[in-house]
mmCIF file of C-alpha atoms and ligand atoms in Angstrom:
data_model
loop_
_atom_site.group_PDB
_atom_site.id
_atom_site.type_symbol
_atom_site.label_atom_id
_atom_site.label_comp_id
_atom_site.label_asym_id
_atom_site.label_seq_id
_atom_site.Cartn_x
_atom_site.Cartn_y
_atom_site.Cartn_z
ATOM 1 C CA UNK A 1 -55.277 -87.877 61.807
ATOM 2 C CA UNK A 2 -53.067 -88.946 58.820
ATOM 3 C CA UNK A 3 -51.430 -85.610 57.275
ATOM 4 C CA UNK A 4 -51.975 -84.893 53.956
ATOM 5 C CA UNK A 5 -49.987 -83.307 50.660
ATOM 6 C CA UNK A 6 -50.577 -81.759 47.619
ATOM 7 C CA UNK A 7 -49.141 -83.573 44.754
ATOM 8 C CA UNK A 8 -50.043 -82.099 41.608
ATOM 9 C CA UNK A 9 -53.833 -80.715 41.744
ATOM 10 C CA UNK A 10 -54.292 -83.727 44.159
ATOM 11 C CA UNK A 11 -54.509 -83.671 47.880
ATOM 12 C CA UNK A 12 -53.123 -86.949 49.040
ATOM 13 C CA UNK A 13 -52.452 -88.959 52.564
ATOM 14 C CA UNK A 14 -48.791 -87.844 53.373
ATOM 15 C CA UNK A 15 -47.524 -91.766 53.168
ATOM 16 C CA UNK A 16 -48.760 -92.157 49.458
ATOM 17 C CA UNK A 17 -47.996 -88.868 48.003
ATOM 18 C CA UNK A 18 -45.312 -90.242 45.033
ATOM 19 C CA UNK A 19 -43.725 -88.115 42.202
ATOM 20 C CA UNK A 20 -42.119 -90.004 39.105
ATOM 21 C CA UNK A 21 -38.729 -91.139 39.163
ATOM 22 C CA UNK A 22 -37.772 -89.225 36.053
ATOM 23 C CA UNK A 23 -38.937 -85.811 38.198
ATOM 24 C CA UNK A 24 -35.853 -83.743 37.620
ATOM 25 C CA UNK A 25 -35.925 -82.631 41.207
ATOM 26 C CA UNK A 26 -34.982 -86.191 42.174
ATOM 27 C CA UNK A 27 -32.528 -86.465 39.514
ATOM 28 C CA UNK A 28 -30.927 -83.052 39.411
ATOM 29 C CA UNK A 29 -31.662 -80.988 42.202
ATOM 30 C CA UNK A 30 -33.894 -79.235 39.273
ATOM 31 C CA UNK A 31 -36.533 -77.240 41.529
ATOM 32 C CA UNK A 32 -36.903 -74.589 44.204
ATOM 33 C CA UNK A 33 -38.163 -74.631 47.374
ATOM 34 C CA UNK A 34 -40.172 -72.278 50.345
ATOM 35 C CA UNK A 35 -40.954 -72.891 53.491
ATOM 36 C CA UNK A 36 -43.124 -70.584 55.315
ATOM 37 C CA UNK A 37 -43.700 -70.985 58.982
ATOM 38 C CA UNK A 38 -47.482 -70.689 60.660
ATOM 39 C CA UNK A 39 -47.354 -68.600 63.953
ATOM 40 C CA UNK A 40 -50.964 -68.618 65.571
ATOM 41 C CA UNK A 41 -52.577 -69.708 62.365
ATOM 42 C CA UNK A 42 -50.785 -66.734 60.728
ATOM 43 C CA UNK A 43 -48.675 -67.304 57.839
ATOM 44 C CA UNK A 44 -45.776 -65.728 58.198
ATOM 45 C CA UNK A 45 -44.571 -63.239 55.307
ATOM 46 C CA UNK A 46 -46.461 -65.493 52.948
ATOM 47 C CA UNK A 47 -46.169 -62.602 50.075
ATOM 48 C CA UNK A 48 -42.547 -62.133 50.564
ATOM 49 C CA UNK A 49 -42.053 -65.943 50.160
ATOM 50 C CA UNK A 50 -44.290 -65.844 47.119
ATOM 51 C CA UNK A 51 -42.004 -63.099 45.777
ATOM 52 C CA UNK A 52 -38.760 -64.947 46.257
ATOM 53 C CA UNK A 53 -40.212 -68.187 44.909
ATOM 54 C CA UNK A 54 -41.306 -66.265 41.661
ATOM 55 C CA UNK A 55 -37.983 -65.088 41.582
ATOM 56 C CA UNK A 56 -35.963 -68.432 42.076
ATOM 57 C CA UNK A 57 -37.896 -70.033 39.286
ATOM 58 C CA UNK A 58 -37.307 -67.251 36.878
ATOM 59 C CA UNK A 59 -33.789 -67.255 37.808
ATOM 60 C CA UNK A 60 -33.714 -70.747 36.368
ATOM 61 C CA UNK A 61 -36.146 -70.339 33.514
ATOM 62 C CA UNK A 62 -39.213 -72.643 35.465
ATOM 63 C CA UNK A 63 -42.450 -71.518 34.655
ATOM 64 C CA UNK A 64 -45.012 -71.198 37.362
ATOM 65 C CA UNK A 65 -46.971 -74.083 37.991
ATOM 66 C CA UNK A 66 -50.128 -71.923 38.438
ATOM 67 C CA UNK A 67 -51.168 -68.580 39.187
ATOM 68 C CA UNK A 68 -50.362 -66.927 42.658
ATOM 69 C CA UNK A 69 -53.661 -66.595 43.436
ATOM 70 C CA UNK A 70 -54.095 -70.988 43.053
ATOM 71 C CA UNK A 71 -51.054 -71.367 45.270
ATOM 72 C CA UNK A 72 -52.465 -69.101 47.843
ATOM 73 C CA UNK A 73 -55.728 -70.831 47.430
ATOM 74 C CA UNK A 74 -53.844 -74.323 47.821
ATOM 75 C CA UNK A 75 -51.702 -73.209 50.917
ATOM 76 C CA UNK A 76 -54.524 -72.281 52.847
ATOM 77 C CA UNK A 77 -56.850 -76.159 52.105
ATOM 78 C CA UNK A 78 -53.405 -77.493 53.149
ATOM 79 C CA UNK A 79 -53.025 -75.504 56.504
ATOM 80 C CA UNK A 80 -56.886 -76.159 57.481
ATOM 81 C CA UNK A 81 -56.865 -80.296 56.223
ATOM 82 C CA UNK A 82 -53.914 -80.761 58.460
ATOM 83 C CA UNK A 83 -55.296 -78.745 61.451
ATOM 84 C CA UNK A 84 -52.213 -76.373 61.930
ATOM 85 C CA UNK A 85 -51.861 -73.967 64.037
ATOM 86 C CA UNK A 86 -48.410 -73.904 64.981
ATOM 87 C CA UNK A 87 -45.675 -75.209 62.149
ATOM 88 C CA UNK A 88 -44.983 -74.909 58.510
ATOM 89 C CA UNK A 89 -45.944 -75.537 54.526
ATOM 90 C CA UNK A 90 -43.593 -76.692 52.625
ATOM 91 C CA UNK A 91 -43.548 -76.448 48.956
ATOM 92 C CA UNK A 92 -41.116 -77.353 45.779
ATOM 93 C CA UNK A 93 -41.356 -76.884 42.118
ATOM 94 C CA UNK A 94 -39.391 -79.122 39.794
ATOM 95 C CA UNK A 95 -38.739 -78.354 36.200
ATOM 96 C CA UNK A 96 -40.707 -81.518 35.249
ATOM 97 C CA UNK A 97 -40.647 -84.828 34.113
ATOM 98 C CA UNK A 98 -38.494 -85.981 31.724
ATOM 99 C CA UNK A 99 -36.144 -88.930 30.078
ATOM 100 C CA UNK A 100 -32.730 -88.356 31.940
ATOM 101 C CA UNK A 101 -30.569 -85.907 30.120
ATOM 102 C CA UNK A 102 -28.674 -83.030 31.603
ATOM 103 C CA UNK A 103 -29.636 -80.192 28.998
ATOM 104 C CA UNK A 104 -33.726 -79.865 29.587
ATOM 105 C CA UNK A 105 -36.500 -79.526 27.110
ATOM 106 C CA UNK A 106 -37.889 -75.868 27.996
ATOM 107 C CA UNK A 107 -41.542 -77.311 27.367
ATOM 108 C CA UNK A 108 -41.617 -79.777 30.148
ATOM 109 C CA UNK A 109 -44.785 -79.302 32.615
ATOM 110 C CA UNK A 110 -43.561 -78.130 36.314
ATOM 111 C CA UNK A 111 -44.371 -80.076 38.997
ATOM 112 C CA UNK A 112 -45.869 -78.891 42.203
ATOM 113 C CA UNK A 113 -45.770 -80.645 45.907
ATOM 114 C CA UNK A 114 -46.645 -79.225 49.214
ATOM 115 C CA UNK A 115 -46.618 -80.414 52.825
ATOM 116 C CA UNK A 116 -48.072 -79.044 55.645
ATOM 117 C CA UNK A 117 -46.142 -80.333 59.442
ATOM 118 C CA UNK A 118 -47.107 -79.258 63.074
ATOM 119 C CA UNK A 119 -44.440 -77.959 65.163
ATOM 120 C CA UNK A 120 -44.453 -77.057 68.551
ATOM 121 C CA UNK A 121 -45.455 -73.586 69.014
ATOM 122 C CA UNK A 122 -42.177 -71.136 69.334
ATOM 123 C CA UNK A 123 -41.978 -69.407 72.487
ATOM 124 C CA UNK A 124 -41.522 -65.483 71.754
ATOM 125 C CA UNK A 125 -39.663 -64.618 75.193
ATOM 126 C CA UNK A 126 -37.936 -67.610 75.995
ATOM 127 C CA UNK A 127 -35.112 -68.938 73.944
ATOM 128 C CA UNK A 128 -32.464 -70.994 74.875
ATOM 129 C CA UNK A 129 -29.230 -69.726 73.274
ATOM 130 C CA UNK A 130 -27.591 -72.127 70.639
ATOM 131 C CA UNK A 131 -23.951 -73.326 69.986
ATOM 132 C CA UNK A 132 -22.900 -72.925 66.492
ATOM 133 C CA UNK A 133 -19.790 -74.388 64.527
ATOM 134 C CA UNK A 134 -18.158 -72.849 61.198
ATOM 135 C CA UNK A 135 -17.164 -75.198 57.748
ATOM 136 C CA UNK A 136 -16.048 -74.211 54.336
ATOM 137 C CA UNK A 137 -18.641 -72.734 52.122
ATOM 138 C CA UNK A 138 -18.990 -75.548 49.769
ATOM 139 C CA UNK A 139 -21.657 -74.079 47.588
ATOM 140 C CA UNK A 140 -22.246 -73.166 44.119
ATOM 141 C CA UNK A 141 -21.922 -69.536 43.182
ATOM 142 C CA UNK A 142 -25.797 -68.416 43.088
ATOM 143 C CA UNK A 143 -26.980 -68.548 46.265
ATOM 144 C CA UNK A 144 -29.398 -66.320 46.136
ATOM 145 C CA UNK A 145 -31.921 -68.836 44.477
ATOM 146 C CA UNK A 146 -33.548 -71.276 47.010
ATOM 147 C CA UNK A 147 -32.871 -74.426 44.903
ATOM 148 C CA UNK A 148 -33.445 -78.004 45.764
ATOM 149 C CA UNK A 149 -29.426 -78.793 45.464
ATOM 150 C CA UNK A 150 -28.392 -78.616 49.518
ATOM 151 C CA UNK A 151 -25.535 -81.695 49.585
ATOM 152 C CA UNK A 152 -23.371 -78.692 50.816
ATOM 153 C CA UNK A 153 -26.034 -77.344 53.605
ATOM 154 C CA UNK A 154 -26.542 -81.070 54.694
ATOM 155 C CA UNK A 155 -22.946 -82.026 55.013
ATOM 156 C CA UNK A 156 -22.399 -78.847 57.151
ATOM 157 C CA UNK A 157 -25.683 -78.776 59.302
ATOM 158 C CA UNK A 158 -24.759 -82.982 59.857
ATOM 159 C CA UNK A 159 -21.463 -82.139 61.290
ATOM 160 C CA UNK A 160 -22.693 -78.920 63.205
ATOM 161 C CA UNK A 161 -25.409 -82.006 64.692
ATOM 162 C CA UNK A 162 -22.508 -84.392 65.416
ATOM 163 C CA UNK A 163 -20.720 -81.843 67.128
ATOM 164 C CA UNK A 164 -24.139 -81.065 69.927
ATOM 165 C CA UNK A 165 -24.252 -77.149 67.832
ATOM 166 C CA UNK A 166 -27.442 -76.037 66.307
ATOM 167 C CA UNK A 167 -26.134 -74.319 63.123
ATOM 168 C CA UNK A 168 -23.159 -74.719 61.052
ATOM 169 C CA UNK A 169 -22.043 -71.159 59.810
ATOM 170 C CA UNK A 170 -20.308 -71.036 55.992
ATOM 171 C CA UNK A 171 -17.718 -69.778 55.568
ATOM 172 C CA UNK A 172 -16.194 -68.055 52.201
ATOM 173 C CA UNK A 173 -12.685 -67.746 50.367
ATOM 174 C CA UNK A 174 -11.697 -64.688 52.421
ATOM 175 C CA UNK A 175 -12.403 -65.761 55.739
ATOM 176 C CA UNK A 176 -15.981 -64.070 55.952
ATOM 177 C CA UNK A 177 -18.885 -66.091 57.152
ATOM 178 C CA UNK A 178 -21.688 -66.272 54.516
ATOM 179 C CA UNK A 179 -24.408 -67.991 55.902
ATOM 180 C CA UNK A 180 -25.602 -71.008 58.107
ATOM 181 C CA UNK A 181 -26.506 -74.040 56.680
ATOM 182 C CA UNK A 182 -30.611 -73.182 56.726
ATOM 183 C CA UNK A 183 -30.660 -69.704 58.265
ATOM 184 C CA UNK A 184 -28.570 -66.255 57.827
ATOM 185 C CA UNK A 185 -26.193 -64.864 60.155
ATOM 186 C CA UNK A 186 -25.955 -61.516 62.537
ATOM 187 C CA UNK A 187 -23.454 -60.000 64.616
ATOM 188 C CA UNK A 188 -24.287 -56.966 67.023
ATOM 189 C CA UNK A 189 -21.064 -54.878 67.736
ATOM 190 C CA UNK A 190 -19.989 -53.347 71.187
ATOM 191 C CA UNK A 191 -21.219 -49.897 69.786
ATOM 192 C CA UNK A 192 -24.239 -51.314 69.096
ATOM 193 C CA UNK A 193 -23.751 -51.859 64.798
ATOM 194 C CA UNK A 194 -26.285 -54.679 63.685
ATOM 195 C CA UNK A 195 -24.357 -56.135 61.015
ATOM 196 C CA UNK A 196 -25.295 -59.151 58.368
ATOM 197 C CA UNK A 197 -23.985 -60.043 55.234
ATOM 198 C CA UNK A 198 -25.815 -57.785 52.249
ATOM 199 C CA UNK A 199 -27.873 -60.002 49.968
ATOM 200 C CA UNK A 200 -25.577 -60.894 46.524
ATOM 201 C CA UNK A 201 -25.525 -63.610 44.729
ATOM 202 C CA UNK A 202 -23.792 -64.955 47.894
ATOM 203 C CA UNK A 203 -26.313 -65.848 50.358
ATOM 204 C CA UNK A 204 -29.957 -66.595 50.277
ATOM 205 C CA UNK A 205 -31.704 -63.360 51.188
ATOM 206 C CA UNK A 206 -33.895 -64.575 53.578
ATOM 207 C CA UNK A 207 -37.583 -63.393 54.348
ATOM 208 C CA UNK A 208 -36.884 -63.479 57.949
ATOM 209 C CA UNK A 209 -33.631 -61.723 57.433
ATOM 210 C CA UNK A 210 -35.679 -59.228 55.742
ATOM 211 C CA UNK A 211 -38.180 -58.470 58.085
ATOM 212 C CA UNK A 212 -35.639 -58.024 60.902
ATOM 213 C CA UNK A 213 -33.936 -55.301 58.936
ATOM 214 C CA UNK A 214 -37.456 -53.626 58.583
ATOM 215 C CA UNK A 215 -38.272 -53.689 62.384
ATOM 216 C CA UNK A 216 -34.231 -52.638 63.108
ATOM 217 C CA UNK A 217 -34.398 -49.871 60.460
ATOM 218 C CA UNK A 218 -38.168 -48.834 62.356
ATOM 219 C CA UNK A 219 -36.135 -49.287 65.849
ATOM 220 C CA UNK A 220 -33.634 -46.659 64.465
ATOM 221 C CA UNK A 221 -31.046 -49.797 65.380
ATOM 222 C CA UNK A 222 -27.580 -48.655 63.126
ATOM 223 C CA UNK A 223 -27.804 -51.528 60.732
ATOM 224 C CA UNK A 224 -24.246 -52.029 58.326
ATOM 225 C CA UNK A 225 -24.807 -54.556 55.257
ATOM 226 C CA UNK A 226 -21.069 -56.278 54.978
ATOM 227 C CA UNK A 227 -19.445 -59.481 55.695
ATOM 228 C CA UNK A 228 -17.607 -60.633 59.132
ATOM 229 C CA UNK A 229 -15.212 -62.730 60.109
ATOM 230 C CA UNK A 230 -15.195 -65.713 62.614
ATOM 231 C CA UNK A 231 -13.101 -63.964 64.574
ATOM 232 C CA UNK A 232 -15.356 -60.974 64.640
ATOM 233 C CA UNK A 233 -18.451 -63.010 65.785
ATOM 234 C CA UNK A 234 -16.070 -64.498 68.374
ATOM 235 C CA UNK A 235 -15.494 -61.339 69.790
ATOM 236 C CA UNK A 236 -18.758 -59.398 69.334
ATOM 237 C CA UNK A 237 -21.278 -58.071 72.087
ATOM 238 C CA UNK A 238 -23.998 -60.552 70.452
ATOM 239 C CA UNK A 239 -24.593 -63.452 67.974
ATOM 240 C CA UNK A 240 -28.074 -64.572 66.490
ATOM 241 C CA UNK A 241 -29.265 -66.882 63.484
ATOM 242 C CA UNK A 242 -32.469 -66.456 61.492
ATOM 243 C CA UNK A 243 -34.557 -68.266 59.328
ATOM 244 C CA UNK A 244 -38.584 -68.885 59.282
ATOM 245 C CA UNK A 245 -38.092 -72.070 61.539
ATOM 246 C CA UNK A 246 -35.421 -70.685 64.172
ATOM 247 C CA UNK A 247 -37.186 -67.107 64.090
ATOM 248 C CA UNK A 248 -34.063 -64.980 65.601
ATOM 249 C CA UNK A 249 -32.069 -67.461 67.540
ATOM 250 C CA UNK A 250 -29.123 -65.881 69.734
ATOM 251 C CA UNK A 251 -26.270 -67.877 69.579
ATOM 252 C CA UNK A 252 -23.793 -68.197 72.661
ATOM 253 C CA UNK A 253 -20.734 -70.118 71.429
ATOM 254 C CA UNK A 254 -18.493 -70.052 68.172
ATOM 255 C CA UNK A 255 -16.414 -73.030 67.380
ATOM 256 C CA UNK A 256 -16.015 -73.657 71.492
ATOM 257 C CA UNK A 257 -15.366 -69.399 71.607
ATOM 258 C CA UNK A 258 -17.886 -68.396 74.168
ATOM 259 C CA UNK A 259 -19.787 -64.838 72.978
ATOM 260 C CA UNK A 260 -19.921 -62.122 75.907
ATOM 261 C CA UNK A 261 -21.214 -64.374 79.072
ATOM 262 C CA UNK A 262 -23.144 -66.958 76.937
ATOM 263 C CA UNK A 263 -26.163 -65.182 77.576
ATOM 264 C CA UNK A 264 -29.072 -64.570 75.181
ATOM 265 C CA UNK A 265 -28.584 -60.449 74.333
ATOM 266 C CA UNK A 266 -30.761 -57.671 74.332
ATOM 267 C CA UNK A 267 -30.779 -57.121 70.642
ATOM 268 C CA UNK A 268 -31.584 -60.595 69.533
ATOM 269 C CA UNK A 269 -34.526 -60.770 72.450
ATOM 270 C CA UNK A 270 -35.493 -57.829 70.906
ATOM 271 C CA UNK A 271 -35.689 -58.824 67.464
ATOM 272 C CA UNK A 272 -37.174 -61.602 68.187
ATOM 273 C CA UNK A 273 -40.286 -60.141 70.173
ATOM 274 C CA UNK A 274 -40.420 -57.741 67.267
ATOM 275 C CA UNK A 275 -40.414 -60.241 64.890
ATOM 276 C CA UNK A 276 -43.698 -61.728 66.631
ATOM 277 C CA UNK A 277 -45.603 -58.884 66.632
ATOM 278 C CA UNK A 278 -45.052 -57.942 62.747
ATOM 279 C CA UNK A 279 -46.343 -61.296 61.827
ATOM 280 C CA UNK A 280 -49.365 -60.460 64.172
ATOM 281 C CA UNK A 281 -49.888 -57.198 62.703
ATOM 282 C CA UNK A 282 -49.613 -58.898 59.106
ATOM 283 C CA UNK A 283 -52.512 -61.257 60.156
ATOM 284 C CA UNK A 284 -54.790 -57.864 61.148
ATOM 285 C CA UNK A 285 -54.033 -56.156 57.578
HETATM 286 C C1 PLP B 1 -29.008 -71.147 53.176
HETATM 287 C C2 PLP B 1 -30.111 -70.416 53.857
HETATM 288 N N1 PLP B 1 -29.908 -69.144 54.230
HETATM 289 C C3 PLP B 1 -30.882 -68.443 54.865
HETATM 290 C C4 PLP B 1 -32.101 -69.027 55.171
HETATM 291 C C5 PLP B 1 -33.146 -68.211 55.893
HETATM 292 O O1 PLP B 1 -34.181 -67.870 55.011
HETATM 293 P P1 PLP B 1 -35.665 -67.590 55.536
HETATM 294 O O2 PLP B 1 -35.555 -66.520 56.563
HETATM 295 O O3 PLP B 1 -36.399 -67.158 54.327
HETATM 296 O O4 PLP B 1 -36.173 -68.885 56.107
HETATM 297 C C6 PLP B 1 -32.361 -70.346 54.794
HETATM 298 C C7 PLP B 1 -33.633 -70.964 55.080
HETATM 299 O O5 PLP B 1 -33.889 -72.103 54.784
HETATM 300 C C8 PLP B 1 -31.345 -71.057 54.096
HETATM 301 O O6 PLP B 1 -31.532 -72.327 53.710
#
């Protein structure tokens, strides 16, 4: 079965689905993106991505390309034309089309594409625990809007690849890691502290990042909102990743500094399970 897109009120076979070459997002980086991962046929936090969508484009003065309700309407056709039961939709919203120039006309028409893709199905007890490396944080200074422009996430997740690790964690001015490359960071202390980064302008405050801190906060886990250093994740009882395609991923090794005895940790098993059953329960609402 050939996959198909949405391109623009049209759905398309994957392989001839074509914007313009004047599409700002091609030329610029002018867009936003989501990508929402299907567990079971559930969509996962689909609201929550809505909301953060609605509040990227705002951020950068892109109107809507149609109402919520369409885009809701248009996720689910995808998810049923291309069969999935397991994997994720993609979707990005330029600016629009127009004749190259940096400064934009605010009237242009934004444009809307969306991909569906199956993925294996993710295992909720079972996770292999991931090697991560750390790079410069070689961003712009709103990353709190999901936009298009990743040159600095690709470099880093390309070298993290190069180097056999699964994530490349950013790191800022001061010495505190910021992100990964596609996913936020954790740290659990020896006295048990969940810690992560609190959601500025600095990172991108992920949906998954979000709904962990729900289920922690509901587990009465002591959760602190501040930034860490490399040398604190080195040294600290547990290590995890998460993002809507890695879930909670425990991570046993730091730039070649091996965390506790390398194995996956209570907390981040946890989490994870947790994080399995609150997309379940969202499914039943
Ligand atoms: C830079 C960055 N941080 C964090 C995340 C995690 O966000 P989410 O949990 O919404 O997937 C992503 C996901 O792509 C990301 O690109």
């Amino acid at each position: 079965m050939s996959r198909i897109a949405y391109v623009n009120g049209q759905y398309l076979p994957h392989d001839h689905a074509e914007i313009h070459i004047d599409d700002r997002g091609y030329q610029f980086g002018d867009g936003i993106y989501e990508v929402v991962s299907i567990m079971n046929g559930h969509l996962a936090d689909q609201e929550w991505h809505l909301d953060r969508m609605e509040y990227s484009l705002s951020e950068l003065n892109i109107p809507m390309p149609m109402t919520r309700a369409a885009m809701k309407i248009v996720i689910g056709n995808l998810i049923r034309m291309n069969k999935i039961t397991n994997g994720l939709i993609y979707f990005q919203i330029t600016r629009g089309v127009m004749r190259r120039d940096h400064a934009f006309n605010a009237m242009l028409k934004p444009q809307l594409v969306m991909t569906a893709k199956t993925l294996p199905r993710l295992s909720k007890q079972m996770i292999d625990p991931v090697k991560v490396i750390t790079v410069p944080d070689q961003r712009w200074q709103r990353r709190d809007i999901k936009t298009l422009q990743l040159l600095p996430n690709c470099m880093a997740k390309t070298k993290a690849m190069e180097k056999g690790a699964y994530e490349a964690l950013m790191v800022d001015h001061d010495g505190l890691i910021t992100e990964g490359s596609s996913s936020n960071a954790w740290i659990v202390t020896h006295e048990g502290e969940l810690i992560t980064r609190p959601a500025t302008y600095d990172i991108l405050s992920g949906i998954t990042r979000k709904a962990i801190l729900d289920i922690a906060a509901k587990r009465n886990l002591k959760i602190v909102e501040r930034g860490f250093s490399v040398e604190e994740a080195q040294n600290a009882a547990e290590v995890f990743v998460s993002s809507a395609t890695s879930l909670v991923t425990p991570v046993y090794m730091v730039d070649d500094v091996k965390i506790g005895n390398g194995d996956t940790g209570p907390v981040a098993l946890a989490l994870r399970q947790a994080y399995f059953d609150h997309v379940r329960a969202l499914a039943a609402e």
